[in-house]
XYZ file of C-alpha atoms in Angstrom:
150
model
C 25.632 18.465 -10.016
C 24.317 18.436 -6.509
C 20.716 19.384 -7.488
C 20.947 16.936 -9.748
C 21.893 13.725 -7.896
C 19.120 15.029 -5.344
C 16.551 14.901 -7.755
C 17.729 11.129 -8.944
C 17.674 10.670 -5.435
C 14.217 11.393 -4.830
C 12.885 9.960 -8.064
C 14.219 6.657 -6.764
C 12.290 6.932 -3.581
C 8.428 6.301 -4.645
C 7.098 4.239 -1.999
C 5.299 1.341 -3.169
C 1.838 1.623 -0.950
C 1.846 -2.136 -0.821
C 4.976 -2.171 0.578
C 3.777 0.857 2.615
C 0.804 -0.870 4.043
C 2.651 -4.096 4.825
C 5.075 -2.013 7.415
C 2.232 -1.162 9.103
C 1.014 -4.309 10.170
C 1.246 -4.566 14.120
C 0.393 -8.493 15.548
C 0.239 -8.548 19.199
C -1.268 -11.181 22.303
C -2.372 -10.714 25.283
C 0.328 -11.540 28.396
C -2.210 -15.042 28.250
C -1.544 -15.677 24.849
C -5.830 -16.407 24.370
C -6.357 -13.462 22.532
C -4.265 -12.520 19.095
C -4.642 -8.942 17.709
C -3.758 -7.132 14.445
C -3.464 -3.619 13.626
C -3.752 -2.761 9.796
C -4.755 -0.693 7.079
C -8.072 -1.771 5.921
C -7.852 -2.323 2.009
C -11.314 -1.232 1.871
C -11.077 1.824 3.410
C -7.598 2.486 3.568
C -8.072 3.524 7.095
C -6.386 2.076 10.131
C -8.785 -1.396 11.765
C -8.223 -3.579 15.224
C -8.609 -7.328 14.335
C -8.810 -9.831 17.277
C -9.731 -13.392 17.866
C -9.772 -15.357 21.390
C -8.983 -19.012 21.166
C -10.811 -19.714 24.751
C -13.946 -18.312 25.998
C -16.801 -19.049 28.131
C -19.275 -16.035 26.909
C -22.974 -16.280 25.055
C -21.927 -14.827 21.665
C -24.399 -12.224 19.863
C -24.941 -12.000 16.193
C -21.645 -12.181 14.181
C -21.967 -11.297 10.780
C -19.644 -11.323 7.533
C -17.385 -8.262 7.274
C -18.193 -7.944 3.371
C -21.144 -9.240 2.718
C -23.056 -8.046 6.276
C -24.944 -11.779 6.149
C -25.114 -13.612 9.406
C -22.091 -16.244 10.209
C -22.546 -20.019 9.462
C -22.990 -22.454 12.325
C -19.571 -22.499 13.807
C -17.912 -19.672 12.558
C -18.926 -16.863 15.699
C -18.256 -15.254 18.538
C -14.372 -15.180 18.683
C -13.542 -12.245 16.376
C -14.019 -8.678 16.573
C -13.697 -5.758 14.067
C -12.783 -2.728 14.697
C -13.330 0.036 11.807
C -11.575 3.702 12.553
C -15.088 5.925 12.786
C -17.522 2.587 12.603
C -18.816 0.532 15.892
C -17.187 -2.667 16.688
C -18.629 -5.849 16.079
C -18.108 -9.557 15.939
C -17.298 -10.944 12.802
C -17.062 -14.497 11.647
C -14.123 -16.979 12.268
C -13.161 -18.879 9.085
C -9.458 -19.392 10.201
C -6.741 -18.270 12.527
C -6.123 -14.311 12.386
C -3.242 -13.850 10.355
C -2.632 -17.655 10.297
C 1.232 -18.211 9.212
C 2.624 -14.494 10.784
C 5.362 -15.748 12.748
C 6.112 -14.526 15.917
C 3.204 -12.397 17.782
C 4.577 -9.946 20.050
C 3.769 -10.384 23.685
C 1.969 -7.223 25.019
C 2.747 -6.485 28.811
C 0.041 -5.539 31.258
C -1.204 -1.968 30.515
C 0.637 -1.932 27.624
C -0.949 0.329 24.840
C -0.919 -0.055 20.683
C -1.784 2.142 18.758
C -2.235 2.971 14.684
C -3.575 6.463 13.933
C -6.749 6.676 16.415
C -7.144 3.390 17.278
C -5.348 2.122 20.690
C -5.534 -1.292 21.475
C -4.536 -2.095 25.477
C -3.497 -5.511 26.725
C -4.562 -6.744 30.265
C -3.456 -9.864 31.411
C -6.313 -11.787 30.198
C -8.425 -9.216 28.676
C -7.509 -6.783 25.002
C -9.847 -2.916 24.971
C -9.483 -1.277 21.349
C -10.749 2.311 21.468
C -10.972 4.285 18.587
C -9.993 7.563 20.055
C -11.635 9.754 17.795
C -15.207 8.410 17.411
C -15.280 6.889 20.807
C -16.119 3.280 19.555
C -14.374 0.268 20.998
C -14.573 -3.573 22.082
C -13.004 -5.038 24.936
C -13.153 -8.735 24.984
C -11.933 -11.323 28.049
C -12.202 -15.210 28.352
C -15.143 -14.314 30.647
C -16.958 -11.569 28.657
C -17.141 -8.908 25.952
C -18.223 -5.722 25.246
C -19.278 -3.618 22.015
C -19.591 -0.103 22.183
């Protein structure tokens, strides 16, 4: 009888992956509140990805291009979001709306404070947000004054 209300037990506990992937969706700010991050699973990939977008800056963008289709960003739409890949380099992507527009309430990071989803770690300064993938060594650290790709 035990064995078998275990086994009903467990047959009742497939985990939807939707579901799955939804829990592990981290939003987070900067102690400023200019830049927004999010840790997710990529669909694409189905690995972990840093997502973040600063609302004020005063930096000469690069090149941003189009996460999907790898084009270069219309007029407008670069320069305030950065991508963040597990194993891939970091770039700037292209701003078509407010990350995660409609989330709710973005958790405040303090100063130092680290977040982290499998090997990427995402630190908040006061006015400044580093996301390192640990394992390949990639990252972007971006401030109202300047970024970096790496």
């Amino acid at each position: 009888m035990l064995i078998a209300t275990a086994a009903a037990f467990a047959a009742g506990c497939v985990i939807n992956p939707a579901v799955a992937a939804a829990d592990t969706r981290v939003h987070l700010q900067t102690p400023s509140g200019n830049i927004r991050c999010v840790l997710d699973i990529s669909p694409a990939t189905d690995a972990p990805v840093a997502l973040c977008q600063i609302s004020d800056h005063t930096y000469v963008a690069g090149a941003s291009r189009d996460e999907t289709t790898g084009a270069a960003c219309p007029s407008g739409n670069a320069g305030r979001d950065f991508r963040l890949d597990a194993g891939q380099p970091a770039f700037l992507r292209c701003s078509y709306a407010a990350l995660d527009g409609g989330a709710g309430v973005w958790e405040t990071a303090d100063d130092g404070q680290s977040t982290s989803l499998g090997p990427i770690t995402c630190v908040s300064e006061v006015a400044r947000m580093t996301c390192t993938d640990t394992d390949s060594g990639h990252f972007f650290r971006v401030s109202r004054e300047s970024y970096q790709l790496g």
